[in-house]
mmCIF file of C-alpha atoms in Angstrom:
data_model
loop_
_atom_site.group_PDB
_atom_site.id
_atom_site.type_symbol
_atom_site.label_atom_id
_atom_site.label_comp_id
_atom_site.label_asym_id
_atom_site.label_seq_id
_atom_site.Cartn_x
_atom_site.Cartn_y
_atom_site.Cartn_z
ATOM 1 C CA UNK A 83 17.723 -22.308 -13.714
ATOM 2 C CA UNK A 84 16.750 -25.908 -12.602
ATOM 3 C CA UNK A 85 15.295 -26.347 -9.021
ATOM 4 C CA UNK A 86 18.342 -28.103 -7.484
ATOM 5 C CA UNK A 87 21.012 -25.644 -8.591
ATOM 6 C CA UNK A 88 18.854 -23.269 -6.908
ATOM 7 C CA UNK A 89 18.731 -25.138 -3.787
ATOM 8 C CA UNK A 90 22.669 -25.142 -3.549
ATOM 9 C CA UNK A 91 22.857 -21.446 -3.708
ATOM 10 C CA UNK A 92 23.641 -19.536 -0.596
ATOM 11 C CA UNK A 93 21.405 -16.825 0.776
ATOM 12 C CA UNK A 94 23.726 -14.286 -0.727
ATOM 13 C CA UNK A 95 24.165 -15.908 -3.977
ATOM 14 C CA UNK A 96 20.247 -16.082 -4.127
ATOM 15 C CA UNK A 97 19.907 -12.649 -3.239
ATOM 16 C CA UNK A 98 22.350 -11.537 -5.830
ATOM 17 C CA UNK A 99 21.051 -13.675 -8.604
ATOM 18 C CA UNK A 100 17.441 -12.136 -8.073
ATOM 19 C CA UNK A 101 18.723 -8.760 -8.211
ATOM 20 C CA UNK A 102 20.466 -9.550 -11.568
ATOM 21 C CA UNK A 103 17.134 -11.034 -12.726
ATOM 22 C CA UNK A 104 15.168 -7.801 -11.986
ATOM 23 C CA UNK A 105 17.784 -5.815 -13.582
ATOM 24 C CA UNK A 106 17.771 -7.728 -16.684
ATOM 25 C CA UNK A 107 13.909 -7.648 -16.769
ATOM 26 C CA UNK A 108 14.036 -3.894 -16.457
ATOM 27 C CA UNK A 109 16.612 -3.891 -19.331
ATOM 28 C CA UNK A 110 14.260 -6.189 -21.466
ATOM 29 C CA UNK A 111 11.398 -3.785 -20.771
ATOM 30 C CA UNK A 112 13.184 -0.859 -21.860
ATOM 31 C CA UNK A 113 14.279 -2.364 -25.161
ATOM 32 C CA UNK A 114 10.689 -3.463 -25.582
ATOM 33 C CA UNK A 115 9.528 0.083 -24.870
ATOM 34 C CA UNK A 116 11.864 1.451 -27.382
ATOM 35 C CA UNK A 117 10.810 -1.057 -29.979
ATOM 36 C CA UNK A 118 7.026 -0.274 -29.287
ATOM 37 C CA UNK A 119 7.587 3.434 -29.435
ATOM 38 C CA UNK A 120 9.085 3.146 -33.131
ATOM 39 C CA UNK A 121 6.253 0.587 -34.089
ATOM 40 C CA UNK A 122 3.650 3.130 -32.868
ATOM 41 C CA UNK A 123 5.151 5.817 -34.768
ATOM 42 C CA UNK A 124 5.139 3.821 -37.971
ATOM 43 C CA UNK A 125 1.792 2.511 -37.276
ATOM 44 C CA UNK A 126 2.701 -1.015 -38.245
ATOM 45 C CA UNK A 127 0.174 -2.430 -36.040
ATOM 46 C CA UNK A 128 -2.272 -1.638 -39.044
ATOM 47 C CA UNK A 129 -0.569 -3.878 -41.650
ATOM 48 C CA UNK A 130 -0.534 -6.744 -38.990
ATOM 49 C CA UNK A 131 -4.625 -6.392 -38.963
ATOM 50 C CA UNK A 132 -4.866 -4.659 -35.883
ATOM 51 C CA UNK A 133 -6.672 -1.346 -35.412
ATOM 52 C CA UNK A 134 -4.689 0.025 -32.608
ATOM 53 C CA UNK A 135 -1.475 -0.544 -30.848
ATOM 54 C CA UNK A 136 -3.257 -1.836 -27.800
ATOM 55 C CA UNK A 137 -4.924 -4.497 -29.816
ATOM 56 C CA UNK A 138 -1.535 -5.501 -31.406
ATOM 57 C CA UNK A 139 -0.075 -5.833 -27.668
ATOM 58 C CA UNK A 140 -3.016 -7.788 -26.453
ATOM 59 C CA UNK A 141 -3.751 -10.115 -29.562
ATOM 60 C CA UNK A 142 -0.216 -10.451 -31.150
ATOM 61 C CA UNK A 143 2.240 -10.022 -28.437
ATOM 62 C CA UNK A 144 -0.504 -11.634 -26.077
ATOM 63 C CA UNK A 145 0.116 -9.258 -23.217
ATOM 64 C CA UNK A 146 -2.474 -8.664 -20.786
ATOM 65 C CA UNK A 147 -4.734 -5.456 -21.041
ATOM 66 C CA UNK A 148 -3.014 -4.128 -17.786
ATOM 67 C CA UNK A 149 0.392 -4.769 -19.005
ATOM 68 C CA UNK A 150 -0.317 -3.518 -22.605
ATOM 69 C CA UNK A 151 -1.543 -0.108 -21.071
ATOM 70 C CA UNK A 152 1.588 0.512 -18.955
ATOM 71 C CA UNK A 153 3.808 -0.319 -21.612
ATOM 72 C CA UNK A 154 1.972 1.678 -24.307
ATOM 73 C CA UNK A 155 1.672 4.881 -21.949
ATOM 74 C CA UNK A 156 5.368 4.433 -21.024
ATOM 75 C CA UNK A 157 6.585 3.862 -24.686
ATOM 76 C CA UNK A 158 4.805 7.321 -25.783
ATOM 77 C CA UNK A 159 6.079 9.299 -22.712
ATOM 78 C CA UNK A 160 9.661 7.974 -23.476
ATOM 79 C CA UNK A 161 9.293 9.126 -27.225
ATOM 80 C CA UNK A 162 8.946 12.673 -25.782
ATOM 81 C CA UNK A 163 11.197 12.254 -22.682
ATOM 82 C CA UNK A 164 13.853 9.718 -23.439
ATOM 83 C CA UNK A 165 15.360 9.939 -19.919
ATOM 84 C CA UNK A 166 12.615 7.964 -18.861
ATOM 85 C CA UNK A 167 14.180 4.842 -20.211
ATOM 86 C CA UNK A 168 17.243 5.361 -18.180
ATOM 87 C CA UNK A 169 15.107 5.996 -14.930
ATOM 88 C CA UNK A 170 13.314 2.846 -15.558
ATOM 89 C CA UNK A 171 16.334 0.797 -16.446
ATOM 90 C CA UNK A 172 18.150 1.493 -13.102
ATOM 91 C CA UNK A 173 14.946 0.998 -11.160
ATOM 92 C CA UNK A 174 14.461 4.601 -10.231
ATOM 93 C CA UNK A 175 10.956 4.710 -11.740
ATOM 94 C CA UNK A 176 8.460 1.881 -12.539
ATOM 95 C CA UNK A 177 5.960 1.407 -15.408
ATOM 96 C CA UNK A 178 2.907 2.311 -13.057
ATOM 97 C CA UNK A 179 4.717 5.476 -12.135
ATOM 98 C CA UNK A 180 5.477 6.533 -15.581
ATOM 99 C CA UNK A 181 1.793 5.640 -16.477
ATOM 100 C CA UNK A 182 0.465 7.837 -13.801
ATOM 101 C CA UNK A 183 2.796 10.797 -14.525
ATOM 102 C CA UNK A 184 2.627 10.872 -18.316
ATOM 103 C CA UNK A 185 -0.009 13.484 -18.572
ATOM 104 C CA UNK A 186 1.358 15.702 -16.177
ATOM 105 C CA UNK A 187 4.694 15.643 -17.689
ATOM 106 C CA UNK A 188 5.739 18.953 -19.732
ATOM 107 C CA UNK A 189 9.094 20.253 -21.208
ATOM 108 C CA UNK A 190 9.313 22.789 -18.454
ATOM 109 C CA UNK A 191 8.546 20.508 -15.406
ATOM 110 C CA UNK A 192 9.600 17.182 -16.319
ATOM 111 C CA UNK A 193 13.084 17.090 -14.713
ATOM 112 C CA UNK A 194 11.592 18.312 -11.461
ATOM 113 C CA UNK A 195 8.703 16.094 -11.424
ATOM 114 C CA UNK A 196 10.748 13.093 -12.238
ATOM 115 C CA UNK A 197 13.231 13.754 -9.482
ATOM 116 C CA UNK A 198 10.352 14.188 -6.937
ATOM 117 C CA UNK A 199 8.969 10.829 -7.922
ATOM 118 C CA UNK A 200 12.463 8.649 -7.650
ATOM 119 C CA UNK A 201 11.437 5.538 -5.895
ATOM 120 C CA UNK A 202 8.152 6.430 -4.812
ATOM 121 C CA UNK A 203 5.200 4.157 -4.228
ATOM 122 C CA UNK A 204 2.216 4.381 -6.332
ATOM 123 C CA UNK A 205 0.273 5.983 -3.373
ATOM 124 C CA UNK A 206 3.155 8.530 -3.200
ATOM 125 C CA UNK A 207 3.123 9.325 -6.774
ATOM 126 C CA UNK A 208 -0.894 9.789 -6.655
ATOM 127 C CA UNK A 209 -0.310 12.349 -3.892
ATOM 128 C CA UNK A 210 2.307 14.277 -5.962
ATOM 129 C CA UNK A 211 -0.229 14.146 -8.812
ATOM 130 C CA UNK A 212 -2.698 15.952 -6.680
ATOM 131 C CA UNK A 213 -0.489 18.550 -5.745
ATOM 132 C CA UNK A 214 0.385 19.215 -9.539
ATOM 133 C CA UNK A 215 -3.212 18.950 -10.679
ATOM 134 C CA UNK A 216 -5.673 19.743 -7.849
ATOM 135 C CA UNK A 217 -9.009 18.315 -8.006
ATOM 136 C CA UNK A 218 -12.204 20.132 -6.353
ATOM 137 C CA UNK A 219 -13.919 18.627 -3.181
ATOM 138 C CA UNK A 220 -16.748 16.358 -4.055
ATOM 139 C CA UNK A 221 -20.097 16.659 -2.591
ATOM 140 C CA UNK A 222 -20.864 14.673 0.454
ATOM 141 C CA UNK A 223 -23.013 11.733 -0.689
ATOM 142 C CA UNK A 224 -24.611 8.787 1.399
ATOM 143 C CA UNK A 225 -27.101 6.474 -0.577
ATOM 144 C CA UNK A 226 -28.289 2.899 -0.358
ATOM 145 C CA UNK A 227 -27.154 0.087 -2.318
ATOM 146 C CA UNK A 228 -29.641 -2.094 -4.144
ATOM 147 C CA UNK A 229 -30.155 -5.418 -2.470
ATOM 148 C CA UNK A 230 -29.550 -8.557 -4.518
ATOM 149 C CA UNK A 231 -32.830 -9.776 -6.474
ATOM 150 C CA UNK A 232 -34.654 -12.733 -6.116
ATOM 151 C CA UNK A 233 -34.812 -15.118 -9.121
ATOM 152 C CA UNK A 234 -36.951 -18.053 -9.820
ATOM 153 C CA UNK A 235 -34.850 -21.278 -10.654
ATOM 154 C CA UNK A 236 -36.170 -24.769 -11.046
ATOM 155 C CA UNK A 237 -34.885 -27.022 -8.273
ATOM 156 C CA UNK A 238 -33.752 -30.761 -9.825
ATOM 157 C CA UNK A 239 -36.324 -32.068 -7.353
ATOM 158 C CA UNK A 240 -38.923 -30.161 -9.048
ATOM 159 C CA UNK A 241 -39.165 -27.829 -6.101
ATOM 160 C CA UNK A 242 -39.384 -23.998 -7.225
ATOM 161 C CA UNK A 243 -37.708 -21.956 -4.881
ATOM 162 C CA UNK A 244 -36.881 -18.307 -5.063
ATOM 163 C CA UNK A 245 -32.986 -17.897 -5.258
ATOM 164 C CA UNK A 246 -30.637 -15.057 -4.818
ATOM 165 C CA UNK A 247 -28.947 -13.860 -7.784
ATOM 166 C CA UNK A 248 -25.184 -14.006 -7.608
ATOM 167 C CA UNK A 249 -23.898 -10.693 -6.282
ATOM 168 C CA UNK A 250 -22.310 -8.147 -8.706
ATOM 169 C CA UNK A 251 -18.758 -7.768 -8.423
ATOM 170 C CA UNK A 252 -18.189 -5.868 -4.840
ATOM 171 C CA UNK A 253 -16.943 -2.310 -4.889
ATOM 172 C CA UNK A 254 -13.603 -2.164 -3.256
ATOM 173 C CA UNK A 255 -13.026 0.871 -0.675
ATOM 174 C CA UNK A 256 -11.399 3.694 -2.851
ATOM 175 C CA UNK A 257 -8.999 6.330 -1.267
ATOM 176 C CA UNK A 258 -7.505 9.213 -3.770
ATOM 177 C CA UNK A 259 -5.748 12.442 -3.115
ATOM 178 C CA UNK A 260 -7.919 15.438 -4.490
ATOM 179 C CA UNK A 261 -5.465 17.855 -3.590
ATOM 180 C CA UNK A 262 -1.982 17.982 -1.525
ATOM 181 C CA UNK A 263 -4.172 17.970 1.663
ATOM 182 C CA UNK A 264 -7.632 16.687 0.521
ATOM 183 C CA UNK A 265 -8.831 13.199 0.002
ATOM 184 C CA UNK A 266 -11.800 11.352 -1.620
ATOM 185 C CA UNK A 267 -12.874 8.196 0.240
ATOM 186 C CA UNK A 268 -15.554 5.804 -0.998
ATOM 187 C CA UNK A 269 -16.609 2.872 0.829
ATOM 188 C CA UNK A 270 -19.607 0.501 1.534
ATOM 189 C CA UNK A 271 -20.926 0.151 5.206
ATOM 190 C CA UNK A 272 -23.518 -1.986 6.903
ATOM 191 C CA UNK A 273 -26.959 -0.792 7.897
ATOM 192 C CA UNK A 274 -25.647 -0.765 11.420
ATOM 193 C CA UNK A 275 -22.596 1.398 10.724
ATOM 194 C CA UNK A 276 -25.058 3.753 8.693
ATOM 195 C CA UNK A 277 -27.324 4.107 11.806
ATOM 196 C CA UNK A 278 -24.606 5.141 13.896
ATOM 197 C CA UNK A 279 -23.662 7.649 11.656
ATOM 198 C CA UNK A 280 -26.925 9.067 11.480
ATOM 199 C CA UNK A 281 -27.272 9.195 15.077
ATOM 200 C CA UNK A 282 -23.795 10.906 15.455
ATOM 201 C CA UNK A 283 -25.049 13.315 12.985
ATOM 202 C CA UNK A 284 -28.217 14.137 15.103
ATOM 203 C CA UNK A 285 -26.285 14.318 18.181
ATOM 204 C CA UNK A 286 -23.684 16.601 16.819
ATOM 205 C CA UNK A 287 -26.279 19.175 15.265
ATOM 206 C CA UNK A 288 -25.464 21.794 17.819
ATOM 207 C CA UNK A 289 -21.858 21.707 16.351
ATOM 208 C CA UNK A 290 -22.193 20.540 12.955
ATOM 209 C CA UNK A 291 -25.518 21.710 11.626
ATOM 210 C CA UNK A 292 -25.180 20.342 8.152
ATOM 211 C CA UNK A 293 -24.330 16.981 9.565
ATOM 212 C CA UNK A 294 -21.246 16.765 7.056
ATOM 213 C CA UNK A 295 -19.998 13.229 7.160
ATOM 214 C CA UNK A 296 -16.558 14.253 6.593
ATOM 215 C CA UNK A 297 -16.583 16.388 9.831
ATOM 216 C CA UNK A 298 -18.468 13.694 12.028
ATOM 217 C CA UNK A 299 -15.875 10.908 10.609
ATOM 218 C CA UNK A 300 -12.828 13.303 11.684
ATOM 219 C CA UNK A 301 -14.254 13.602 15.118
ATOM 220 C CA UNK A 302 -15.088 9.845 15.344
ATOM 221 C CA UNK A 303 -11.394 8.969 14.225
ATOM 222 C CA UNK A 304 -9.914 11.450 16.471
ATOM 223 C CA UNK A 305 -11.318 9.659 19.512
ATOM 224 C CA UNK A 306 -10.699 6.085 18.161
ATOM 225 C CA UNK A 307 -7.028 7.029 17.442
ATOM 226 C CA UNK A 308 -6.801 8.657 20.906
ATOM 227 C CA UNK A 309 -7.922 5.426 22.541
ATOM 228 C CA UNK A 310 -5.965 3.030 20.665
ATOM 229 C CA UNK A 311 -2.861 5.351 21.327
ATOM 230 C CA UNK A 312 -3.460 4.928 24.931
ATOM 231 C CA UNK A 313 -4.054 1.223 24.830
ATOM 232 C CA UNK A 314 -0.876 0.324 22.520
ATOM 233 C CA UNK A 315 1.316 2.833 23.549
ATOM 234 C CA UNK A 316 0.299 4.394 26.853
ATOM 235 C CA UNK A 317 0.026 7.723 25.006
ATOM 236 C CA UNK A 318 -1.500 10.322 27.607
ATOM 237 C CA UNK A 319 -1.805 13.807 27.946
ATOM 238 C CA UNK A 320 -0.379 14.038 31.484
ATOM 239 C CA UNK A 321 1.904 11.324 32.143
ATOM 240 C CA UNK A 322 2.937 10.749 35.492
ATOM 241 C CA UNK A 323 6.113 12.757 36.467
ATOM 242 C CA UNK A 324 7.859 10.079 38.470
ATOM 243 C CA UNK A 325 10.140 7.467 36.648
ATOM 244 C CA UNK A 326 8.623 3.968 36.445
ATOM 245 C CA UNK A 327 10.717 1.294 38.162
ATOM 246 C CA UNK A 328 12.829 -0.920 36.008
ATOM 247 C CA UNK A 329 11.040 -4.042 34.763
ATOM 248 C CA UNK A 330 12.198 -7.113 35.466
ATOM 249 C CA UNK A 331 9.738 -9.140 33.460
ATOM 250 C CA UNK A 332 8.437 -8.897 29.853
ATOM 251 C CA UNK A 333 5.789 -6.340 30.881
ATOM 252 C CA UNK A 334 6.737 -3.232 29.249
ATOM 253 C CA UNK A 335 6.020 -0.267 31.659
ATOM 254 C CA UNK A 336 4.010 2.754 30.001
ATOM 255 C CA UNK A 337 6.725 5.285 30.390
ATOM 256 C CA UNK A 338 9.088 2.743 28.526
ATOM 257 C CA UNK A 339 6.503 2.453 25.649
ATOM 258 C CA UNK A 340 6.062 6.119 25.143
ATOM 259 C CA UNK A 341 9.696 6.632 24.921
ATOM 260 C CA UNK A 342 10.386 3.760 22.451
ATOM 261 C CA UNK A 343 7.495 4.625 20.442
ATOM 262 C CA UNK A 344 8.642 8.423 20.278
ATOM 263 C CA UNK A 345 12.201 7.487 19.578
ATOM 264 C CA UNK A 346 11.442 5.035 16.713
ATOM 265 C CA UNK A 347 8.580 7.566 15.302
ATOM 266 C CA UNK A 348 5.996 4.811 15.654
ATOM 267 C CA UNK A 349 7.816 2.771 12.714
ATOM 268 C CA UNK A 350 9.658 -0.509 12.399
ATOM 269 C CA UNK A 351 13.206 0.259 13.175
ATOM 270 C CA UNK A 352 14.537 -2.795 11.592
ATOM 271 C CA UNK A 353 17.627 -1.956 9.488
ATOM 272 C CA UNK A 354 18.637 -4.129 6.400
ATOM 273 C CA UNK A 355 21.348 -3.710 3.606
ATOM 274 C CA UNK A 356 18.529 -1.855 1.639
ATOM 275 C CA UNK A 357 17.762 0.592 4.416
ATOM 276 C CA UNK A 358 15.099 0.958 7.434
ATOM 277 C CA UNK A 359 11.631 -0.906 7.097
ATOM 278 C CA UNK A 360 8.903 1.177 6.245
ATOM 279 C CA UNK A 361 6.012 -0.634 8.045
ATOM 280 C CA UNK A 362 3.949 1.283 10.518
ATOM 281 C CA UNK A 363 1.225 -1.246 11.204
ATOM 282 C CA UNK A 364 1.329 -4.363 13.455
ATOM 283 C CA UNK A 365 4.167 -3.147 15.668
ATOM 284 C CA UNK A 366 5.515 -4.833 18.551
ATOM 285 C CA UNK A 367 8.035 -4.015 21.201
ATOM 286 C CA UNK A 368 11.144 -6.089 20.682
ATOM 287 C CA UNK A 369 14.006 -7.002 22.868
ATOM 288 C CA UNK A 370 17.195 -6.458 21.180
ATOM 289 C CA UNK A 371 18.920 -8.661 23.507
ATOM 290 C CA UNK A 372 16.311 -11.409 24.031
ATOM 291 C CA UNK A 373 14.496 -11.492 27.457
ATOM 292 C CA UNK A 374 15.465 -15.259 27.497
ATOM 293 C CA UNK A 375 19.126 -14.301 27.184
ATOM 294 C CA UNK A 376 18.716 -11.797 30.000
ATOM 295 C CA UNK A 377 17.964 -8.817 28.223
ATOM 296 C CA UNK A 378 16.335 -5.964 30.021
ATOM 297 C CA UNK A 379 12.973 -4.505 29.662
ATOM 298 C CA UNK A 380 14.155 -0.932 29.156
ATOM 299 C CA UNK A 381 14.169 1.745 26.573
ATOM 300 C CA UNK A 382 17.815 1.055 25.304
ATOM 301 C CA UNK A 383 17.100 -2.587 25.074
ATOM 302 C CA UNK A 384 13.649 -2.169 23.256
ATOM 303 C CA UNK A 385 12.932 -1.282 19.663
ATOM 304 C CA UNK A 386 9.795 -1.214 17.439
ATOM 305 C CA UNK A 387 9.570 -4.245 15.128
ATOM 306 C CA UNK A 388 6.746 -4.998 12.494
ATOM 307 C CA UNK A 389 5.448 -8.515 13.186
ATOM 308 C CA UNK A 390 7.573 -9.981 10.502
ATOM 309 C CA UNK A 391 10.751 -8.547 11.495
ATOM 310 C CA UNK A 392 9.992 -9.357 15.170
ATOM 311 C CA UNK A 393 9.487 -13.118 14.002
ATOM 312 C CA UNK A 394 12.844 -12.807 11.566
ATOM 313 C CA UNK A 395 14.875 -11.631 14.679
ATOM 314 C CA UNK A 396 13.392 -14.356 16.806
ATOM 315 C CA UNK A 397 14.229 -17.144 14.257
ATOM 316 C CA UNK A 398 17.983 -15.507 13.987
ATOM 317 C CA UNK A 399 18.331 -16.009 17.714
ATOM 318 C CA UNK A 400 16.529 -19.266 18.496
ATOM 319 C CA UNK A 401 15.942 -20.927 14.944
ATOM 320 C CA UNK A 402 12.741 -21.550 13.394
ATOM 321 C CA UNK A 403 9.754 -22.832 15.491
ATOM 322 C CA UNK A 404 8.617 -26.234 14.215
ATOM 323 C CA UNK A 405 5.392 -28.018 15.026
ATOM 324 C CA UNK A 406 5.580 -31.469 16.837
ATOM 325 C CA UNK A 407 2.461 -33.523 17.248
ATOM 326 C CA UNK A 408 1.912 -35.094 20.502
ATOM 327 C CA UNK A 409 0.705 -38.550 20.448
#
């Protein structure tokens, strides 16, 4: 579709067209998986000069390695459990979900496992898998990461000066469930953070003799979360019994913050045609009837909104903000 016709679409027409395109893509993917499954069974890739289906997908079909892996996993799983194709076609499951679940599906459990995975995120499915196949706890480990090495390079001006070799690809933080209630966390910290950890271990030897970093981290996070909830939503152990006075300003009283946070369960309360927003970070207190339009600052007129939906509601009420240069 050309750019100009797209610009002529109404908002509703654009949303509907996008949904139809996503559905068509899923149906095309299902067709590809069906063909790949049969091609794999017949091993036709061998006659095409490829040693594996993966090579055929990447070198002949020109799929990325990531796309090829997920499609091959899904195609092979669908050969055993054809219902996967229907679930993929209607958007109930994704290729990533199928690839994650494949090795855990059996004739006895597949209906139950697939039902539990409906419309779940990757993180939620990983947690589901951890309950299906629990892993043992890993041993606590703290070790120093190697520093970048110095290499001799010749400068164009003839000056020899040690240069730091380009760092290797950074290791991203890693969180994965081991069981339904246990998680593995890997991350890199600075020397200062490591020193704080060692200091905390020393100070807690009376209570945590082995200095287990997991227990120390739990204690530290408990204190941090308590401080943040006090600052953000005025959550205290002994709130004042007296009711706070109604606010005639934008300032949200502590008692109102606590009530709104509890009512909205610490989650964005914006409701759209596809359901409620799932965001639990960057939450703000939103005036349902705008304060500028006379809306009061009380529990009934306040609701939690993520930053994106708070801005969206503001645009719906007052239009988009535009930057005007002052000359």
